[in-house]
Short mmCIF file of C-alpha atoms in Angstrom, two decimals:
data_model
loop_
_atom_site.label_atom_id
_atom_site.label_comp_id
_atom_site.label_asym_id
_atom_site.label_seq_id
_atom_site.Cartn_x
_atom_site.Cartn_y
_atom_site.Cartn_z
CA MET A 1 -10.03 -7.74 28.41
CA THR A 2 -9.48 -4.15 28.74
CA ALA A 3 -6.57 -1.95 27.98
CA LEU A 4 -3.44 -1.80 30.27
CA ASP A 5 -4.05 0.42 33.48
CA LEU A 6 -2.41 4.10 33.06
CA SER A 7 -0.41 3.21 36.30
CA SER A 8 0.97 -0.08 34.59
CA PRO A 9 4.33 0.33 33.25
CA VAL A 10 5.57 0.07 29.74
CA ALA A 11 8.69 -0.83 28.57
CA VAL A 12 10.62 -0.35 25.05
CA VAL A 13 13.61 -2.54 24.27
CA GLY A 14 15.86 -0.80 21.51
CA THR A 15 15.46 3.16 21.22
CA GLY A 16 15.95 3.67 17.73
CA THR A 17 13.62 5.81 15.61
CA MET A 18 10.91 3.66 15.92
CA GLY A 19 11.48 2.54 19.35
CA GLN A 20 11.83 6.59 20.71
CA GLY A 21 8.35 6.70 18.73
CA ILE A 22 6.59 4.09 20.83
CA ALA A 23 7.91 5.27 23.81
CA GLN A 24 6.61 8.44 23.14
CA VAL A 25 2.89 7.42 22.34
CA ALA A 26 2.96 5.52 25.65
CA LEU A 27 4.59 8.05 27.70
CA VAL A 28 1.85 10.77 26.06
CA ALA A 29 -1.07 8.33 26.79
CA GLY A 30 -0.32 8.41 30.51
CA HIS A 31 2.07 5.55 31.21
CA PRO A 32 5.40 5.49 33.37
CA VAL A 33 7.86 4.16 30.37
CA ARG A 34 11.23 1.96 30.90
CA LEU A 35 13.69 2.39 27.85
CA TYR A 36 16.13 -0.54 26.98
CA ASP A 37 18.96 -0.22 24.82
CA ALA A 38 22.13 -2.87 24.40
CA VAL A 39 24.28 -0.24 23.43
CA PRO A 40 25.47 1.71 26.73
CA GLY A 41 24.32 5.10 27.08
CA ARG A 42 21.81 5.02 24.30
CA ALA A 43 18.73 4.90 26.33
CA GLY A 44 19.74 7.97 28.13
CA GLN A 45 20.17 9.63 24.71
CA ALA A 46 17.34 8.78 23.46
CA ALA A 47 15.38 9.65 26.83
CA ALA A 48 16.80 13.55 26.09
CA ALA A 49 15.75 13.19 22.47
CA ILE A 50 12.11 12.27 23.44
CA GLY A 51 12.02 15.10 26.04
CA ALA A 52 13.05 17.50 23.55
CA ARG A 53 10.38 16.03 20.98
CA LEU A 54 7.75 16.83 23.79
CA ASP A 55 9.13 20.43 24.16
CA ARG A 56 8.28 20.98 20.66
CA LEU A 57 4.73 19.43 20.96
CA VAL A 58 4.35 22.23 23.91
CA GLU A 59 5.52 25.11 21.52
CA LYS A 60 2.96 23.86 18.70
CA ASP A 61 -0.04 23.66 21.36
CA ARG A 62 -0.41 19.94 21.49
CA LEU A 63 0.64 19.89 25.29
CA THR A 64 0.67 21.56 27.92
CA ALA A 65 3.78 22.58 30.01
CA ALA A 66 2.11 20.50 32.96
CA GLY A 67 1.87 17.33 30.73
CA ARG A 68 4.69 17.50 29.46
CA ASP A 69 6.94 17.92 33.09
CA ALA A 70 4.29 14.98 34.38
CA ALA A 71 5.22 12.87 31.13
CA ARG A 72 9.39 13.58 31.63
CA ALA A 73 9.11 12.49 35.32
CA ARG A 74 7.60 9.19 34.19
CA LEU A 75 10.20 8.35 31.69
CA ARG A 76 13.43 6.51 32.85
CA PRO A 77 15.82 5.06 31.12
CA ALA A 78 17.43 1.07 32.13
CA ASP A 79 20.69 0.22 32.98
CA SER A 80 20.24 -3.59 32.36
CA LEU A 81 16.85 -5.68 31.47
CA THR A 82 16.44 -6.38 34.61
CA GLY A 83 15.07 -2.97 35.31
CA LEU A 84 12.04 -4.13 33.39
CA ALA A 85 11.04 -6.23 36.04
CA ASP A 86 8.09 -4.19 36.96
CA CYS A 87 6.51 -3.66 33.44
CA ALA A 88 3.24 -4.71 32.31
CA LEU A 89 4.24 -4.51 28.62
CA VAL A 90 7.45 -4.94 26.85
CA VAL A 91 7.79 -4.02 23.45
CA GLU A 92 10.69 -4.64 21.27
CA ALA A 93 12.18 -2.75 18.41
CA VAL A 94 15.67 -3.97 17.88
CA LEU A 95 17.10 -5.14 14.89
CA GLU A 96 15.03 -7.19 12.16
CA ARG A 97 16.95 -10.54 12.80
CA LEU A 98 14.84 -13.77 14.27
CA ASP A 99 17.91 -14.95 16.55
CA VAL A 100 18.40 -11.43 17.79
CA LYS A 101 14.63 -10.85 18.55
CA ARG A 102 14.12 -14.70 19.79
CA GLU A 103 16.94 -14.37 22.54
CA LEU A 104 15.53 -11.07 23.63
CA PHE A 105 12.47 -12.49 24.93
CA THR A 106 13.70 -15.71 26.32
CA GLU A 107 15.79 -13.42 28.45
CA LEU A 108 12.78 -11.18 29.40
CA GLU A 109 10.81 -14.25 30.18
CA GLY A 110 12.54 -14.75 32.91
CA ILE A 111 12.54 -11.07 34.27
CA VAL A 112 9.04 -10.09 34.11
CA ALA A 113 5.79 -11.23 35.65
CA ASP A 114 3.93 -14.07 34.44
CA ASP A 115 1.32 -11.79 33.42
CA CYS A 116 3.21 -9.29 31.49
CA LEU A 117 2.21 -8.23 27.68
CA LEU A 118 5.37 -9.26 25.36
CA ALA A 119 5.11 -7.42 22.09
CA THR A 120 6.93 -7.25 18.76
CA ASN A 121 7.21 -4.03 16.89
CA THR A 122 8.69 -6.48 13.56
CA SER A 123 7.54 -5.67 10.06
CA SER A 124 8.56 -8.33 8.13
CA LEU A 125 9.25 -11.41 10.60
CA SER A 126 6.51 -14.32 11.90
CA VAL A 127 5.12 -13.30 15.39
CA THR A 128 4.93 -17.02 15.71
CA ALA A 129 8.42 -17.97 14.93
CA ILE A 130 9.55 -14.95 17.72
CA GLY A 131 7.59 -15.92 20.28
CA GLY A 132 8.06 -19.67 19.60
CA ALA A 133 10.85 -20.05 22.14
CA LEU A 134 9.20 -18.77 25.08
CA ARG A 135 7.52 -21.11 27.44
CA ASN A 136 4.56 -19.29 27.24
CA PRO A 137 3.66 -17.71 23.74
CA GLY A 138 0.32 -17.25 24.63
CA ARG A 139 1.18 -13.91 25.87
CA PHE A 140 3.07 -12.62 23.05
CA VAL A 141 2.06 -10.42 20.15
CA GLY A 142 2.76 -8.25 17.23
CA LEU A 143 2.10 -4.70 17.90
CA HIS A 144 3.79 -3.08 14.29
CA PHE A 145 3.41 0.77 14.29
CA PHE A 146 4.64 2.66 11.35
CA ASN A 147 6.75 5.17 10.77
CA PRO A 148 6.72 7.88 12.57
CA ALA A 149 4.69 6.16 15.67
CA PRO A 150 3.97 9.24 17.27
CA LEU A 151 1.71 10.38 13.72
CA LEU A 152 0.39 7.59 12.21
CA PRO A 153 -2.41 6.05 13.60
CA LEU A 154 -2.32 2.61 12.38
CA VAL A 155 -1.21 -0.17 14.51
CA GLU A 156 -1.27 -4.13 13.32
CA VAL A 157 -2.36 -6.12 16.24
CA VAL A 158 -0.91 -9.72 15.01
CA SER A 159 -2.02 -12.73 16.41
CA GLY A 160 0.72 -15.50 16.05
CA PHE A 161 -0.26 -18.89 16.08
CA ALA A 162 0.07 -19.88 19.38
CA THR A 163 -1.35 -16.39 21.03
CA ASP A 164 -4.16 -16.13 23.19
CA VAL A 165 -7.32 -14.46 22.63
CA THR A 166 -6.66 -12.73 25.62
CA SER A 167 -3.49 -11.11 25.07
CA ALA A 168 -4.31 -10.00 21.26
CA THR A 169 -7.45 -8.17 22.96
CA ARG A 170 -5.37 -6.59 25.65
CA ALA A 171 -3.03 -5.16 22.99
CA TYR A 172 -5.78 -4.42 21.10
CA GLU A 173 -7.86 -2.10 23.53
CA THR A 174 -4.35 -0.71 24.61
CA ALA A 175 -3.53 0.65 21.34
CA ARG A 176 -6.95 1.96 21.04
CA ALA A 177 -6.23 3.14 24.16
CA TRP A 178 -3.26 5.59 23.49
CA GLY A 179 -5.62 7.24 20.69
CA LYS A 180 -4.18 4.74 17.87
CA THR A 181 -6.75 2.70 15.31
CA PRO A 182 -5.65 -0.79 15.76
CA VAL A 183 -7.07 -3.27 13.51
CA ALA A 184 -6.26 -7.09 14.43
CA CYS A 185 -4.64 -9.66 12.20
CA ALA A 186 -3.51 -13.37 11.82
CA ASP A 187 0.46 -13.95 11.55
CA THR A 188 1.06 -13.99 7.59
CA PRO A 189 3.83 -12.98 5.80
CA GLY A 190 3.82 -9.08 5.36
CA PHE A 191 0.77 -8.72 8.01
CA ILE A 192 -2.21 -6.50 5.47
CA VAL A 193 -0.27 -3.82 4.74
CA ASN A 194 3.16 -5.03 3.39
CA ARG A 195 1.19 -7.64 2.04
CA ILE A 196 -1.55 -6.09 0.09
CA ALA A 197 0.36 -2.87 -0.69
CA ARG A 198 2.91 -5.50 -3.24
CA PRO A 199 1.60 -4.83 -6.50
CA PHE A 200 1.40 -1.22 -5.96
CA TYR A 201 4.86 -1.21 -6.49
CA ALA A 202 5.32 -4.25 -8.23
CA GLU A 203 3.16 -2.94 -11.28
CA ALA A 204 5.02 0.03 -11.86
CA PHE A 205 8.18 -1.32 -11.73
CA ALA A 206 6.89 -3.52 -14.61
CA VAL A 207 5.64 -1.07 -16.72
CA LEU A 208 8.85 0.53 -16.39
CA GLU A 209 10.82 -2.74 -17.51
CA SER A 210 8.63 -3.40 -20.38
CA GLN A 211 9.47 0.49 -21.55
CA ALA A 212 6.63 1.19 -21.52
CA ALA A 213 6.98 4.57 -19.53
CA ASP A 214 9.53 6.44 -17.31
CA PRO A 215 9.24 6.74 -13.56
CA ALA A 216 8.34 10.67 -13.65
CA THR A 217 5.64 9.19 -16.13
CA ILE A 218 4.32 6.19 -14.14
CA ASP A 219 4.21 8.07 -10.44
CA ALA A 220 2.28 11.21 -12.57
CA VAL A 221 -0.62 8.49 -13.44
CA LEU A 222 -0.85 6.84 -10.11
CA ARG A 223 -1.41 10.20 -8.35
CA GLU A 224 -3.04 12.47 -10.88
CA CYS A 225 -5.37 9.63 -12.07
CA GLY A 226 -5.08 7.00 -9.83
CA GLY A 227 -6.05 9.42 -7.09
CA PHE A 228 -2.90 7.86 -4.85
CA ARG A 229 -0.84 10.28 -3.09
CA MET A 230 2.30 9.91 -4.01
CA GLY A 231 3.72 7.55 -7.33
CA ALA A 232 5.38 3.93 -6.32
CA PHE A 233 9.15 5.21 -7.62
CA GLU A 234 8.84 8.57 -5.45
CA LEU A 235 7.52 6.85 -2.67
CA THR A 236 9.88 4.13 -2.31
CA ASP A 237 12.95 6.76 -3.04
CA LEU A 238 11.51 8.06 0.12
CA ILE A 239 11.16 4.81 1.94
CA GLY A 240 14.28 3.79 1.13
CA GLN A 241 14.77 1.22 -2.00
CA ASP A 242 16.86 -1.32 0.53
CA VAL A 243 14.14 -0.92 2.78
CA ASN A 244 11.24 -1.50 0.37
CA GLU A 245 13.01 -4.11 -1.56
CA SER A 246 13.83 -6.03 1.77
CA VAL A 247 10.27 -6.59 2.53
CA THR A 248 9.10 -7.37 -0.82
CA HIS A 249 11.76 -10.36 -0.68
CA SER A 250 10.77 -11.00 2.71
CA VAL A 251 7.36 -11.35 1.85
CA TRP A 252 8.16 -13.17 -1.76
CA GLN A 253 10.73 -16.10 0.64
CA SER A 254 7.93 -16.51 3.29
CA PHE A 255 5.19 -17.14 0.69
CA PHE A 256 7.68 -20.17 -0.94
CA GLN A 257 8.45 -17.65 -3.36
CA ASP A 258 5.35 -17.04 -4.79
CA VAL A 259 5.35 -15.25 -8.53
CA ARG A 260 2.65 -12.56 -7.02
CA PHE A 261 5.19 -11.25 -4.97
CA THR A 262 8.60 -11.70 -7.13
CA PRO A 263 11.02 -8.81 -6.78
CA SER A 264 12.16 -6.44 -9.17
CA LEU A 265 15.13 -6.65 -10.67
CA ALA A 266 15.33 -2.94 -11.94
CA GLN A 267 15.31 -2.53 -7.98
CA ARG A 268 17.83 -4.96 -7.19
CA ARG A 269 20.14 -3.20 -9.67
CA LEU A 270 19.34 0.20 -7.82
CA VAL A 271 19.98 -1.34 -4.51
CA GLU A 272 23.72 -3.40 -6.41
CA SER A 273 24.47 0.59 -7.82
CA GLY A 274 24.09 1.96 -3.94
CA ARG A 275 21.21 4.50 -5.28
CA LEU A 276 18.96 3.78 -2.50
CA GLY A 277 16.74 7.43 -2.47
CA ARG A 278 16.58 9.99 -0.78
CA LYS A 279 19.13 9.23 2.15
CA SER A 280 21.70 8.50 -0.31
CA GLY A 281 20.94 11.81 -2.65
CA HIS A 282 19.85 9.39 -5.67
CA GLY A 283 17.06 6.61 -6.32
CA TRP A 284 15.47 6.33 -8.97
CA TYR A 285 15.02 9.98 -8.87
CA ASP A 286 18.23 12.81 -8.38
CA TYR A 287 18.11 14.59 -5.03
CA GLY A 288 21.32 16.47 -5.27
CA ASP A 289 21.69 19.90 -5.30
CA GLY A 290 20.88 21.95 -8.33
CA ALA A 291 19.09 18.26 -9.73
CA GLU A 292 15.93 19.13 -12.08
CA ARG A 293 13.11 16.41 -11.22
CA PRO A 294 11.83 14.89 -14.74
CA GLU A 295 8.67 15.93 -15.97
CA PRO A 296 6.17 13.34 -17.15
CA HIS A 297 5.63 12.41 -21.11
CA THR A 298 2.65 14.70 -21.74
CA ALA A 299 1.12 14.44 -25.14
CA GLU A 300 1.09 17.69 -27.33
CA LYS A 301 -2.14 19.67 -28.63
CA GLU A 302 -4.65 17.85 -30.41
CA GLN A 303 -7.76 19.16 -31.63
CA PRO A 304 -10.82 17.45 -29.87
CA PRO A 305 -13.17 14.80 -32.35
CA ALA A 306 -16.55 16.56 -33.33
CA TYR A 307 -18.41 13.49 -31.80
CA VAL A 308 -17.92 10.12 -30.38
CA VAL A 309 -20.31 7.18 -30.38
CA VAL A 310 -20.81 5.39 -27.35
CA GLU A 311 -21.77 1.55 -27.80
CA GLY A 312 -22.88 0.11 -24.04
CA ASP A 313 -22.07 1.05 -20.99
CA LEU A 314 -18.78 2.16 -20.07
CA GLY A 315 -18.81 0.72 -16.51
CA PRO A 316 -16.34 2.39 -14.22
CA ALA A 317 -15.51 5.30 -16.66
CA SER A 318 -19.48 6.25 -17.29
CA GLU A 319 -18.56 9.34 -15.76
CA VAL A 320 -16.66 10.48 -18.82
CA ILE A 321 -20.11 10.63 -21.17
CA ALA A 322 -21.23 13.23 -18.78
CA LEU A 323 -18.23 14.84 -19.10
CA ILE A 324 -18.07 14.71 -22.90
CA ARG A 325 -21.11 16.31 -23.03
CA GLU A 326 -20.14 19.21 -20.72
CA ALA A 327 -17.27 19.83 -23.15
CA GLY A 328 -19.56 20.50 -25.64
CA ILE A 329 -18.62 17.41 -28.04
CA ALA A 330 -21.54 15.73 -29.18
CA VAL A 331 -22.45 12.44 -28.11
CA ARG A 332 -24.45 9.68 -29.94
CA GLU A 333 -25.72 6.53 -28.32
CA GLU A 334 -26.06 3.20 -29.40
CA ASP A 335 -27.21 -0.27 -27.39
CA GLU A 336 -24.66 -2.79 -28.50
CA ASP A 337 -24.29 -5.93 -26.26
CA HIS A 338 -20.88 -6.61 -27.38
CA GLY A 339 -18.73 -4.00 -25.65
CA THR A 340 -18.49 -1.05 -24.43
CA ARG A 341 -16.05 1.56 -26.09
CA LEU A 342 -16.15 4.69 -27.22
CA VAL A 343 -16.14 5.25 -31.20
CA LEU A 344 -13.96 8.14 -32.91
CA PRO A 345 -14.82 10.30 -36.20
CA SER A 346 -12.02 8.15 -37.61
CA GLY A 347 -13.60 4.77 -36.65
CA GLY A 348 -11.30 3.90 -34.45
CA GLN A 349 -12.10 2.96 -30.64
CA LEU A 350 -11.95 4.10 -27.37
CA VAL A 351 -12.02 1.38 -24.57
CA LEU A 352 -11.21 1.23 -20.89
CA ALA A 353 -8.04 -0.81 -20.16
CA ASP A 354 -9.67 -4.65 -19.74
CA GLY A 355 -6.22 -6.82 -19.36
CA GLN A 356 -5.87 -6.99 -23.39
CA THR A 357 -3.52 -5.16 -25.58
CA SER A 358 -4.25 -2.61 -28.59
CA VAL A 359 -2.62 -5.15 -30.63
CA GLU A 360 -4.82 -7.46 -30.72
CA PHE A 361 -7.10 -5.09 -32.52
CA ARG A 362 -7.71 -2.92 -35.53
CA ASP A 363 -7.29 0.60 -34.29
CA VAL A 364 -7.74 0.99 -30.75
CA VAL A 365 -6.43 3.18 -28.13
CA TYR A 366 -6.91 1.95 -24.55
CA PHE A 367 -7.59 4.67 -21.43
CA ASP A 368 -6.66 3.81 -18.07
CA LEU A 369 -8.94 3.58 -14.68
CA ALA A 370 -9.26 6.45 -12.97
CA LEU A 371 -10.48 7.34 -9.15
CA ASP A 372 -12.60 10.58 -10.04
CA TYR A 373 -12.74 11.35 -13.55
CA ARG A 374 -14.06 14.12 -13.28
CA ARG A 375 -11.16 15.19 -10.58
CA ALA A 376 -8.32 13.58 -12.33
CA THR A 377 -6.28 15.98 -14.02
CA ARG A 378 -4.39 13.68 -16.22
CA ILE A 379 -5.31 9.97 -18.02
CA ALA A 380 -3.01 7.29 -19.41
CA LEU A 381 -3.51 6.07 -23.07
CA SER A 382 -2.06 3.29 -24.74
CA ALA A 383 -1.77 2.02 -28.28
CA SER A 384 -0.01 -0.04 -30.71
CA GLN A 385 2.21 0.67 -33.49
CA ASP A 386 -0.28 -0.43 -36.07
CA THR A 387 -2.84 2.13 -34.76
CA ALA A 388 -3.94 4.83 -36.93
CA PRO A 389 -2.49 8.21 -36.12
CA GLN A 390 -5.53 10.02 -36.55
CA THR A 391 -7.25 7.69 -33.86
CA LEU A 392 -4.87 8.14 -31.34
CA ALA A 393 -4.87 11.91 -31.86
CA GLU A 394 -8.64 12.37 -31.55
CA ALA A 395 -8.50 10.15 -28.35
CA ILE A 396 -5.87 12.64 -27.14
CA GLY A 397 -7.92 15.65 -28.06
CA LEU A 398 -10.93 14.50 -26.61
CA PHE A 399 -9.37 14.02 -23.15
CA GLN A 400 -7.62 17.30 -23.28
CA ALA A 401 -10.69 18.69 -23.83
CA LEU A 402 -12.09 17.55 -20.93
CA GLY A 403 -9.01 19.74 -19.02
CA LYS A 404 -6.78 16.32 -18.98
CA ASP A 405 -3.56 16.00 -19.60
CA VAL A 406 -2.55 13.04 -21.38
CA SER A 407 0.36 10.43 -21.15
CA VAL A 408 1.10 8.02 -24.11
CA ILE A 409 2.40 5.16 -22.99
CA GLY A 410 3.28 1.72 -24.44
CA ASP A 411 0.88 -1.14 -25.07
CA VAL A 412 1.00 -2.97 -21.83
CA PRO A 413 -2.45 -4.99 -21.30
CA GLY A 414 -4.12 -3.24 -18.02
CA MET A 415 -1.99 -0.23 -18.91
CA ILE A 416 -0.65 1.32 -15.27
CA VAL A 417 -3.93 2.17 -12.34
CA ALA A 418 -6.38 -0.63 -13.50
CA ARG A 419 -3.71 -3.37 -12.97
CA THR A 420 -2.28 -2.10 -10.11
CA VAL A 421 -6.13 -1.68 -8.73
CA ALA A 422 -7.25 -5.02 -9.79
CA ARG A 423 -4.19 -6.62 -7.86
CA ILE A 424 -4.47 -5.26 -4.74
CA VAL A 425 -8.42 -6.41 -4.74
CA ASP A 426 -7.92 -9.64 -5.89
CA LEU A 427 -5.22 -10.21 -2.63
CA ALA A 428 -7.26 -7.89 -0.34
CA HIS A 429 -10.17 -10.77 -1.07
CA ASP A 430 -7.78 -13.65 -0.89
CA ALA A 431 -6.78 -12.18 2.28
CA VAL A 432 -10.13 -12.53 4.15
CA ALA A 433 -10.67 -15.69 2.61
CA LYS A 434 -7.42 -17.38 4.33
CA GLY A 435 -8.43 -15.30 7.77
CA VAL A 436 -5.60 -12.99 7.72
CA ALA A 437 -8.09 -9.62 8.52
CA THR A 438 -11.90 -8.30 8.17
CA GLU A 439 -12.71 -6.31 5.24
CA GLU A 440 -13.62 -3.70 7.22
CA ASP A 441 -9.57 -3.80 9.19
CA ILE A 442 -8.12 -4.25 5.77
CA ASP A 443 -9.55 -1.35 3.72
CA THR A 444 -8.89 0.94 7.32
CA ALA A 445 -5.34 -0.22 7.10
CA MET A 446 -4.99 0.50 3.72
CA ARG A 447 -6.21 3.67 3.78
CA LEU A 448 -4.25 4.76 7.29
CA GLY A 449 -1.38 2.57 6.91
CA VAL A 450 0.14 3.46 3.26
CA ASN A 451 -2.57 6.61 2.52
CA TYR A 452 -4.77 4.94 -0.15
CA PRO A 453 -7.59 7.04 -1.79
CA LEU A 454 -10.01 4.05 -0.87
CA GLY A 455 -9.46 0.46 0.50
CA PRO A 456 -9.39 -2.44 -1.82
CA PHE A 457 -12.74 -3.27 -0.93
CA GLU A 458 -14.32 0.36 -1.04
CA TRP A 459 -12.64 -0.01 -4.88
CA SER A 460 -13.98 -3.45 -5.44
CA ARG A 461 -17.45 -2.29 -4.16
CA ARG A 462 -17.52 0.95 -6.78
CA LEU A 463 -15.85 -0.44 -9.86
CA GLY A 464 -18.25 -3.58 -9.82
CA ARG A 465 -18.00 -7.65 -8.44
CA SER A 466 -16.35 -8.71 -11.58
CA TRP A 467 -14.33 -6.05 -12.51
CA ALA A 468 -11.14 -7.04 -11.47
CA TYR A 469 -11.36 -10.83 -11.90
CA ASP A 470 -12.24 -10.36 -15.82
CA LEU A 471 -8.70 -8.00 -16.05
CA LEU A 472 -6.70 -10.36 -14.16
CA ASP A 473 -8.30 -13.33 -16.52
CA ASP A 474 -7.27 -11.56 -19.29
CA LEU A 475 -4.07 -10.43 -18.17
CA HIS A 476 -3.06 -13.94 -17.02
CA LEU A 477 -3.97 -14.92 -20.89
CA ARG A 478 -1.03 -12.92 -21.78
CA ASP A 479 1.35 -13.50 -19.30
CA PRO A 480 0.47 -17.21 -17.71
CA SER A 481 3.57 -17.11 -15.46
CA GLY A 482 0.65 -16.97 -12.59
CA ARG A 483 1.56 -13.21 -11.44
CA TYR A 484 -2.07 -12.07 -12.81
CA ALA A 485 -4.07 -15.62 -12.44
CA PRO A 486 -6.94 -14.59 -9.98
CA SER A 487 -7.75 -16.19 -7.10
CA LEU A 488 -9.92 -18.45 -6.05
CA ALA A 489 -11.42 -15.65 -3.26
CA LEU A 490 -11.74 -13.16 -6.56
CA TYR A 491 -13.65 -15.91 -8.78
CA ARG A 492 -15.92 -16.77 -5.89
CA HIS A 493 -16.65 -13.21 -5.16
CA ALA A 494 -17.42 -12.39 -8.74
CA TYR A 495 -19.65 -15.45 -9.60
CA ALA A 496 -21.86 -15.36 -6.50
CA GLY A 497 -22.46 -11.36 -8.45
CA GLU A 498 -23.12 -13.25 -11.79
CA LYS A 499 -25.61 -15.57 -10.00
CA ARG A 500 -27.62 -13.19 -7.97
CA GLU A 501 -28.19 -10.91 -10.86
CA GLY A 502 -28.86 -13.72 -13.64
CA ALA A 503 -31.39 -14.58 -10.54
CA SER A 504 -33.29 -11.37 -11.02
#
């Protein structure tokens, strides 16, 4: 099954920001495009707005004047749904309400031809449920674009329970012909991106609610240590707290209130107070005139230790050893089977976040996972009230000697980046095991849809087969609510790796 022919008209119903963006994508690709909106006059206004954006593309040399004029000639507002009768594809981008969408497609089915492909751009509702009222649900599919649709490349092509393979394939190939990067996905709550991205927000909010760190510090650690483009607090301010919480709540409810997707009470209070982020002038941060952005906690300068003793293999943090040597600090290595850690001159230990807490041990400082320890500009450390001040000072001085800013946070298991990445990896493995999508499509979706520096499976391979399972298992022991319980899929992945290593 191939993509729609460029001579085939495409319709977009709903002319808000997303609808206009989808229409622009189809138009620039070469299709005749029909616009319809239930509010009289809005389709014409949307056509004018799209025309203005085409003008800007010409100004930026991204479209020729002839191409713009041809596109404008192909764009036509429709006064009623009957004006879409000749379309080969109708994409809906209306209000996120199941009853509204079902009513729309039921009416459309009596207007368009039997071979017209019907698609919803829903981000949170069930594709199966929307198409369930149709006489022929086999031609119904999800085409989830990301905002702004003309700029972001990812499109989730979602097959409902009754979607025909030919319909999903045609939708997939059409999105690709439009210059997008499609990924195939089963109809599951949140699809790929909104399902697997939940821990990125949830774990940041959990660290805040435990009073271990403030939003500015958590965001800085996620960016400067974890390699994420934005921190969770600044990103949800950009998205809109009400929008982000609504998606979280929808996924949670759709999974029968699965504790892994539980919404944040802190975010609920923010929404209730009307602090919705940039659009309201205040969210986690203040965006009012003259407001100063709070600075992350950064430790004062400390003296580096004269040497460190390396016991065992630091695993994902092994590059730290090379950086210590390059900084001129002596490294003594001891082959130990009982752990992987750095021992400081004070006798205290520096350990990579593993899901345990500092208070459980004598004189232990934890340091967070980094995407790339060489390129990271900030490292988070955590210690308990019982940690010797000299041990913490030596740990701070060590990472400062490596050229890093240091943020000291509370004694939370799994720190910030490590627990976030482990949970993302777990949900990704669980999604593959349940037939939601392939590993390749999940990695593509998370890199393109939310700009993660690595896809979950790329991260999993880099960190080792059992890393995420071991960390979550330790977290689960300390929080037995089920939030951190590793999935069966992750357990199988880790256990299979251990069997292979044992056999060799």
